[in-house]
Coordinates of C-alpha atoms in Angstrom, one line a residue:
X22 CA 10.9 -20.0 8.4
X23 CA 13.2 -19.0 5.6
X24 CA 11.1 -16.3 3.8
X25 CA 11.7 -14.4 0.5
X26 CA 9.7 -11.4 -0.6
X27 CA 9.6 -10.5 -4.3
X28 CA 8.0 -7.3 -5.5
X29 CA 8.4 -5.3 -9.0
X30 CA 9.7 -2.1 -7.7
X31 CA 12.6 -1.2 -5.5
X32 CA 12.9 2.7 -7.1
X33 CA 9.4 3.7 -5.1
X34 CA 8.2 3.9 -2.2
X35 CA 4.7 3.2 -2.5
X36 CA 1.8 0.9 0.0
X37 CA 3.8 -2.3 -1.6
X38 CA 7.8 -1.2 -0.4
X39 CA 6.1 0.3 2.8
X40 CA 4.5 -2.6 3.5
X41 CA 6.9 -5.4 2.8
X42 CA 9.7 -3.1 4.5
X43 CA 7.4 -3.4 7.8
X44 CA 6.4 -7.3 7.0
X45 CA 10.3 -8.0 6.8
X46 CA 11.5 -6.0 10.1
X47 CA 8.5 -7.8 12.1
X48 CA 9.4 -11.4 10.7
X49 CA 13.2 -10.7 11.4
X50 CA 12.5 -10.0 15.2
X51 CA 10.8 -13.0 15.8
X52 CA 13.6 -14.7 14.4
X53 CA 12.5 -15.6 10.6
X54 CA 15.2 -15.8 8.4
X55 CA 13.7 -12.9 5.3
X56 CA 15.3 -11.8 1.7
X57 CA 14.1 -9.6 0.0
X58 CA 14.2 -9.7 -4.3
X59 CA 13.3 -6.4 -5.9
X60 CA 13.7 -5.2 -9.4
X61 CA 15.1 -1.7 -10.4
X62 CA 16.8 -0.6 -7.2
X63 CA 16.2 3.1 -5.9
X64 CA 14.8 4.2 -2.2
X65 CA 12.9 1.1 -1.0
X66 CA 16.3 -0.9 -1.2
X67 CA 18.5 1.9 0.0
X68 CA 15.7 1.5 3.2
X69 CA 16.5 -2.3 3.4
X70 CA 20.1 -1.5 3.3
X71 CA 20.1 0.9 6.2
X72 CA 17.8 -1.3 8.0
X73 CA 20.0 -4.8 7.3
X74 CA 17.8 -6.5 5.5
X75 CA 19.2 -8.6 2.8
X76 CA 18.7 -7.9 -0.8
X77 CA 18.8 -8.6 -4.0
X78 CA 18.1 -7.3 -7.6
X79 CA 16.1 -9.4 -10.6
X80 CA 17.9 -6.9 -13.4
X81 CA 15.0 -8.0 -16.0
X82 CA 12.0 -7.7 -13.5
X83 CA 10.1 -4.4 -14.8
X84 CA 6.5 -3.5 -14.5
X85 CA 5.6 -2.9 -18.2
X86 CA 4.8 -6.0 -20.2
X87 CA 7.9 -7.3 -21.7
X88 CA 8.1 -11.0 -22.9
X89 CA 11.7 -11.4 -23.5
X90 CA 12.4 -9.3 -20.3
X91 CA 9.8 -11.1 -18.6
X92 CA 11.2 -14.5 -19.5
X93 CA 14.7 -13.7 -18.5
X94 CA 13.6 -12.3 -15.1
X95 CA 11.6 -15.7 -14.6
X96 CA 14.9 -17.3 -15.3
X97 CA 16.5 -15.2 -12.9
X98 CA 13.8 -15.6 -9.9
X99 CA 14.5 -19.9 -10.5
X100 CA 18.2 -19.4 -10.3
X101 CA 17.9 -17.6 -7.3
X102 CA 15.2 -19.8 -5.9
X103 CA 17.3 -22.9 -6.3
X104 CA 20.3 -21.0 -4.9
X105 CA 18.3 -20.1 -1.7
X106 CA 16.2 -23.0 -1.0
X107 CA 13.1 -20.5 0.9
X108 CA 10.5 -22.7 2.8
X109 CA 8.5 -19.9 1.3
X110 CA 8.2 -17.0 -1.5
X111 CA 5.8 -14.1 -0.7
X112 CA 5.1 -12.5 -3.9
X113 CA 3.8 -8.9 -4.2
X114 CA 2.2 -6.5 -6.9
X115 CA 1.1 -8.2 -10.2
X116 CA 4.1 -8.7 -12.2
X117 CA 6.4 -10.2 -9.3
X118 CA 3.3 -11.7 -8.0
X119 CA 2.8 -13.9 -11.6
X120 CA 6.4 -14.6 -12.2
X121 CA 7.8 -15.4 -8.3
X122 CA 4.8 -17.8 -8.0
X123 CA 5.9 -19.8 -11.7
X124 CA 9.0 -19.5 -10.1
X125 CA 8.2 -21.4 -6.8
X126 CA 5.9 -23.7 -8.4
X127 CA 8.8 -25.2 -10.6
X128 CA 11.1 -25.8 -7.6
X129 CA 7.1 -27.3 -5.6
X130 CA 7.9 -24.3 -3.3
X131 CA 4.9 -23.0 -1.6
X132 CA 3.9 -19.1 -2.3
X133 CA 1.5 -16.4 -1.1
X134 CA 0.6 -13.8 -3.2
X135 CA -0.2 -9.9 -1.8
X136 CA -2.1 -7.9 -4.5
X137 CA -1.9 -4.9 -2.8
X138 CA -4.8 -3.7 -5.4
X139 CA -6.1 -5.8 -8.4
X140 CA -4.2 -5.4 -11.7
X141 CA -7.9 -6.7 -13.1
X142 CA -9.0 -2.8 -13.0
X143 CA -8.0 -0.1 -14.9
X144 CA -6.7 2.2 -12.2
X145 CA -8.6 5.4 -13.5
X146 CA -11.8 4.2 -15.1
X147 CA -12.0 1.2 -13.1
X148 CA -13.1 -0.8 -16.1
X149 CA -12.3 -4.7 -15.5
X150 CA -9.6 -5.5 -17.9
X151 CA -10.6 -8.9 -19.6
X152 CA -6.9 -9.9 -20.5
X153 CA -5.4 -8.8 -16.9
X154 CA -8.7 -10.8 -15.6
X155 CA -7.2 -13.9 -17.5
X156 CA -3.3 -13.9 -16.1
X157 CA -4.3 -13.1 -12.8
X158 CA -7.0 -16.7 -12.6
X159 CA -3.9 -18.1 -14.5
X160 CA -1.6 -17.2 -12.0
X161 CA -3.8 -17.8 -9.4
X162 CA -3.8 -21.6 -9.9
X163 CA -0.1 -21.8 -9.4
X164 CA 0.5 -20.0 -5.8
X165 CA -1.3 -21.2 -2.2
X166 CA -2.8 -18.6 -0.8
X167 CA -3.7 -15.3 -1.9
X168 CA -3.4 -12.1 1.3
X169 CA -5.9 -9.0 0.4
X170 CA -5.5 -6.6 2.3
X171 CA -8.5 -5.5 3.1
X172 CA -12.0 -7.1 2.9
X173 CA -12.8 -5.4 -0.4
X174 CA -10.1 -6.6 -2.2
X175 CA -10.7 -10.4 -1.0
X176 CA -14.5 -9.5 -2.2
X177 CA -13.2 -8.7 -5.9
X178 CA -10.9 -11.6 -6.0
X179 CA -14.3 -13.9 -5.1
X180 CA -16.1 -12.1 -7.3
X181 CA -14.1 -12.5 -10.7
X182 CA -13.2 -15.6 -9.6
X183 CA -9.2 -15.3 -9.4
X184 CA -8.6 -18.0 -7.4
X185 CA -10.4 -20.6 -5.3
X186 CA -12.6 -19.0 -2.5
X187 CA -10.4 -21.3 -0.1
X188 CA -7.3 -19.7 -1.1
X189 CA -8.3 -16.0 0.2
X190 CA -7.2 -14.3 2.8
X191 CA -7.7 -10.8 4.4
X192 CA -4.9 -9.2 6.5
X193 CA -5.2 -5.6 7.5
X194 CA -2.4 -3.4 6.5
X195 CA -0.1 -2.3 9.8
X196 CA 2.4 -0.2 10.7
X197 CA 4.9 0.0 13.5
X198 CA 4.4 1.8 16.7
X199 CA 7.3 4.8 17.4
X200 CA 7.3 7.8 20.1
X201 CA 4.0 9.9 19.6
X202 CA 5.5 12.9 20.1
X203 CA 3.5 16.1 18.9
X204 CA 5.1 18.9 17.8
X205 CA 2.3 21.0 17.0
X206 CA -0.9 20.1 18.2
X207 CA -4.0 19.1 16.6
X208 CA -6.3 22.1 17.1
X209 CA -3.6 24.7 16.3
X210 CA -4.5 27.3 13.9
X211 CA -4.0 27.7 10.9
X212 CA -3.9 24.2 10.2
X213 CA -1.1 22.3 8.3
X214 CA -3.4 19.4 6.0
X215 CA -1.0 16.6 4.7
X216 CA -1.4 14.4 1.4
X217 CA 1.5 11.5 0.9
X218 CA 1.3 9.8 -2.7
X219 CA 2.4 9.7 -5.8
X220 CA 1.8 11.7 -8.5
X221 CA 0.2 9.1 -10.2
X222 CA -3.1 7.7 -12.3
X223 CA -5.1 6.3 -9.6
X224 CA -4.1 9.5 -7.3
X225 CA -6.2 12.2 -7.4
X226 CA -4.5 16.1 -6.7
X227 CA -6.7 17.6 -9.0
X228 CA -10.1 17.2 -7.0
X229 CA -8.2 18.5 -3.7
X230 CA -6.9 21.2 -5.3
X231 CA -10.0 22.4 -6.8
X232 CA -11.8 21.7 -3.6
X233 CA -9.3 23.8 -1.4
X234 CA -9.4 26.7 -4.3
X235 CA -12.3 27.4 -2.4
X236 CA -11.2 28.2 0.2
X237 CA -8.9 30.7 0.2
X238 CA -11.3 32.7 2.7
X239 CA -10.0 30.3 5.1
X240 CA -6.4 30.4 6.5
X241 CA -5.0 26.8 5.7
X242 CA -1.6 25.2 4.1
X243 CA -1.0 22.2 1.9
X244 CA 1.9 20.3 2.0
X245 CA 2.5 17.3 -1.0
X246 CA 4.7 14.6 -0.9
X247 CA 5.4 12.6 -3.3
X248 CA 6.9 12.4 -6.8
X249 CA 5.4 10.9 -10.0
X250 CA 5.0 11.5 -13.9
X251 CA 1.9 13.7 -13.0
X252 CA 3.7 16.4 -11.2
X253 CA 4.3 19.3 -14.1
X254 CA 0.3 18.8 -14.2
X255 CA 0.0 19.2 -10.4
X256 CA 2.4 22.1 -10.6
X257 CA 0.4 23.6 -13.6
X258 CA -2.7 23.2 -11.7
X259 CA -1.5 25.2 -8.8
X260 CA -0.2 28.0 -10.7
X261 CA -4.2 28.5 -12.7
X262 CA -5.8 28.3 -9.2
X263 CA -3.7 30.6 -7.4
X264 CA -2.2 28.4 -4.7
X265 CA 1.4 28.7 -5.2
X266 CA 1.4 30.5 -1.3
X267 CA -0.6 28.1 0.0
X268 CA 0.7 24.8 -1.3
X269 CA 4.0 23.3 -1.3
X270 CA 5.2 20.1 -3.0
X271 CA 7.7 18.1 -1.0
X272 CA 10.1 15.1 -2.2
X273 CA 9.4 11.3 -1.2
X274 CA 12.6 11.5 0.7
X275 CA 11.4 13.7 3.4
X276 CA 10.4 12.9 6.8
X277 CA 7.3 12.1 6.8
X278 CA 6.3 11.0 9.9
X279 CA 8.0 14.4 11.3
X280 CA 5.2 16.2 9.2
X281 CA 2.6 14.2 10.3
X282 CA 3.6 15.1 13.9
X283 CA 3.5 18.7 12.7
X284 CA -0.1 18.6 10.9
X285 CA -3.0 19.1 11.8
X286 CA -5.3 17.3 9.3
X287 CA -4.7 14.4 6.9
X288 CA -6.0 14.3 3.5
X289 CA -6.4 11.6 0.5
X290 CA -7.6 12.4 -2.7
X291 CA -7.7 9.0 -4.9
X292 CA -9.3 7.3 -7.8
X293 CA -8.1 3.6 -6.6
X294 CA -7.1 2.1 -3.1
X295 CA -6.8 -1.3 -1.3
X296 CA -5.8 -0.7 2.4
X297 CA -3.7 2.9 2.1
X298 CA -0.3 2.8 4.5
X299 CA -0.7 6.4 4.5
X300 CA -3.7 7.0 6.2
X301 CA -2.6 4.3 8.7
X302 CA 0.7 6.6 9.3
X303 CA -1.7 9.5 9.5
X304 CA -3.7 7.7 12.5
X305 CA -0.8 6.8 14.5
X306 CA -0.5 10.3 14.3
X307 CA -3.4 11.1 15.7
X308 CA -4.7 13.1 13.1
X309 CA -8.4 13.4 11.3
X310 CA -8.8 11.8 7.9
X311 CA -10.2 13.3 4.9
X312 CA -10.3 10.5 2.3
X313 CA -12.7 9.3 -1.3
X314 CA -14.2 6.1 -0.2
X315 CA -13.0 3.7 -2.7
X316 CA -11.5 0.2 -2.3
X317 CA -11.1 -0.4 1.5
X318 CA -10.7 2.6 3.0
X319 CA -14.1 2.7 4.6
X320 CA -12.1 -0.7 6.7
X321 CA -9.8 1.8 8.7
X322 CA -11.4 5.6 8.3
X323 CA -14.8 5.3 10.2
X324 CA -16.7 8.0 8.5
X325 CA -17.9 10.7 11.9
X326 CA -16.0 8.2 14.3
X327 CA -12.4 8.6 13.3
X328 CA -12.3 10.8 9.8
X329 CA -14.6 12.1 6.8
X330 CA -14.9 10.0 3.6
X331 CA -16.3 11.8 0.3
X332 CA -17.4 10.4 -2.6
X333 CA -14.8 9.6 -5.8
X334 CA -14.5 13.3 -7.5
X335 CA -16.7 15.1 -5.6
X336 CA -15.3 18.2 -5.5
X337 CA -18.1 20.1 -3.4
X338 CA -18.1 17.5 -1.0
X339 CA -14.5 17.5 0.0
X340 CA -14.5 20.7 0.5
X341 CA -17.4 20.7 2.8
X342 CA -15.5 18.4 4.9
X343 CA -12.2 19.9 4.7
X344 CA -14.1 23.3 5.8
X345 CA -15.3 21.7 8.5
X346 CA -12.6 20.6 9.8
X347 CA -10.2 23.9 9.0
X348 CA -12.7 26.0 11.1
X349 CA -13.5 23.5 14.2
X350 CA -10.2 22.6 15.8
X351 CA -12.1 20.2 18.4
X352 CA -13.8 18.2 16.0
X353 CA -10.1 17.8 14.2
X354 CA -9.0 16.4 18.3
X355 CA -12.1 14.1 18.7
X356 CA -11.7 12.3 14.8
X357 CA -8.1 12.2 14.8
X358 CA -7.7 10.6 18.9
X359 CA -10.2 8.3 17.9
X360 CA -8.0 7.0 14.6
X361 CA -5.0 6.3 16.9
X362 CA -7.2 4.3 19.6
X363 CA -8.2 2.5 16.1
X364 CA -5.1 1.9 14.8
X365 CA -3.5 1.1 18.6
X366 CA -6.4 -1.8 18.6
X367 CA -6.2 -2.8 14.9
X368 CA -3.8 -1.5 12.9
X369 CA 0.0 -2.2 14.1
X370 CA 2.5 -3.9 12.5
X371 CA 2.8 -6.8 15.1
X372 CA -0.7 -7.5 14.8
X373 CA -0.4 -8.0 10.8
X374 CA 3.1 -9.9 11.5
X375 CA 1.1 -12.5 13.8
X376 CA -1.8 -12.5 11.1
X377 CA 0.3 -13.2 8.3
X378 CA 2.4 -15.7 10.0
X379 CA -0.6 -17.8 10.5
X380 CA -1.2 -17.3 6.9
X381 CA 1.9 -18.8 6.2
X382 CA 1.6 -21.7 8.3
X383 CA -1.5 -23.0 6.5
X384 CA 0.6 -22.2 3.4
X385 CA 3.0 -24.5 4.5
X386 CA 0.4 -26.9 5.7
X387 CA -1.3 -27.0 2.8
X388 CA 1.9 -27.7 0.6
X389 CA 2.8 -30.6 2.9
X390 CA -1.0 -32.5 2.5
X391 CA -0.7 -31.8 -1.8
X392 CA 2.7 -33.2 -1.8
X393 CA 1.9 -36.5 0.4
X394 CA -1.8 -36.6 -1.5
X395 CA 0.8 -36.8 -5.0
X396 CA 2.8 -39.3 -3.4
X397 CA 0.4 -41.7 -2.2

């Protein structure tokens, strides 16, 4: 097939890049011929660069609501379309997702759509936004198939009636395999705990850090990564707790699966989730999970089997588990072996490729019944 992928974002690396970077690598070893269309360029394209993936920019795409911007990079997304000719357009995220399936629908191209989270939710309250419920059932009607990526997410979509139940589709999140090569192990002391995201909204550092203030009777260290418009607050936060020796805040750019090969416990403190790529990474690595049970996550952390999951800002009970897990080094070993067996059996990025290429083929299918349905 000749595939292109079209988020909003190519300046982050957030679950959307990660995921679409994976998608594309997968598709292109089994021979698919994959583009991908981005706007603002920044570290996800400089990936798809160093990994050969083809590229290219929509200069008006942006997330905010624009109309004049948002009508020029519709423009843009048709003059590309026609210039390519895909047998397919994969839309992600909600912006890209609207515009690249009006795009594909003018040239009768088929599209699937990956949410990656509902734009119909406020991301902190989690109020349903009547207006964002409105352009996604508009939208809705004019791509094929719709890819959650977790169960939760496809339950939402049925719920608020986004599209038809047909249309929806659930593939897990996955991530590729690489050498498991500890270089500290699991039940060393004191432990290393790990948070990756973005110091955003729907993230949640100020519950973690609270939780961990604690626990400064207890020998631990923090390491952040991420960047985001939130970080002065995070950094303000750790100065009036008295965690600047204890925590340290790390750039997007580092090497992230080195740390997680370093850590000893993986942590995610959120507001607002669909299937998280980070906790995935954290499970290849064989660590124990520490997360808020929103959204999916309950789909790959099994709460005594494979990880801990807390309720949404409760302070007192993440640090309950993250005590737990700082003092008892084997518990940390039984969790976190029992995440990689998980994500060996569920969560790799072969098995989502072979998912969503099924996906697509009904996609396909599906576009070549309408068409001869119109014709007869």
């Amino acid at each position: 097939m000749k595939i292109v992928h079209v988020l909003t974002r190519g300046d982050i690396l957030g679950g959307a890049q990660s995921h679409v970077r994976e998608l594309s690598l997968e598709l292109r070893n089994l021979g698919h011929d994959v583009t991908v269309m981005t706007g603002a360029p920044g570290i996800f394209t400089d990936q798809l660069r160093q990994a050969g993936i083809p590229w290219l920019p929509v200069r008006s795409l942006v997330r905010p609501v624009r109309p004049h911007r948002d009508v020029a990079a519709l423009v843009e997304l048709w003059c590309a379309l026609r210039q390519l000719k895909p047998d397919l357009v994969c839309a992600h995220t909600a912006k890209a997702g609207s515009l690249a399936r009006a795009a594909a629908r003018l040239h009768h191209i088929p599209s699937v759509f990956t949410p990656h989270g509902w734009s119909i939710f406020d991301r902190t309250s989690l109020h349903a936004n009547p207006l964002f419920c409105w352009a996604e059932r508009l939208a809705g009607r004019l791509g094929t198939r719709v890819i959650n990526v977790c169960e939760y997410e496809r339950m939402l979509a049925q719920q608020f009636g986004i599209c038809p139940a047909k249309a929806l589709e659930v593939v897990h999140n996955g991530i590729a395999e690489i050498a498991f090569d500890r270089l500290r192990a699991i039940d060393a002391q004191p432990p290393v705990i790990v948070m990756v995201a973005r110091f955003a909204s729907p993230k949640d550092h100020r519950t973690l850090l609270q939780a961990l203030s604690g626990l400064l009777c207890l020998e631990w260290r923090l390491l952040l990564v991420g960047s985001g418009e939130l970080k002065p607050g995070v950094d303000a936060q750790v100065e009036a707790l008295g965690l600047n020796g204890r925590v340290s805040i790390l750039p997007p750019e580092s090497d992230v699966n080195r740390l997680l090969m370093e850590a000893q416990i993986f942590v995610l403190s959120t507001n607002f989730e669909a299937l998280p790529i980070s906790i995935l990474e954290a499970m290849r690595a064989a660590l124990p999970v520490v997360a808020t049970d929103v959204g999916g996550i309950a789909e790959s952390v099994r709460h005594e089997e494979t990880g801990l999951l807390v309720r949404r800002g409760d302070v007192a009970g993440l640090r309950d588990a993250l005590a737990r897990l700082i003092a008892r080094p084997a518990l940390r070993v039984a969790l976190g072996s029992a995440g990689r067996r998980l994500w060996s059996a569920q969560f790799t990025a072969s098995a989502m490729t072979a998912r969503t290429v099924e996906v697509y083929k009904r996609a396909l299918a599906q576009e070549t019944v309408e068409i001869r349905a119109v014709q007869i």
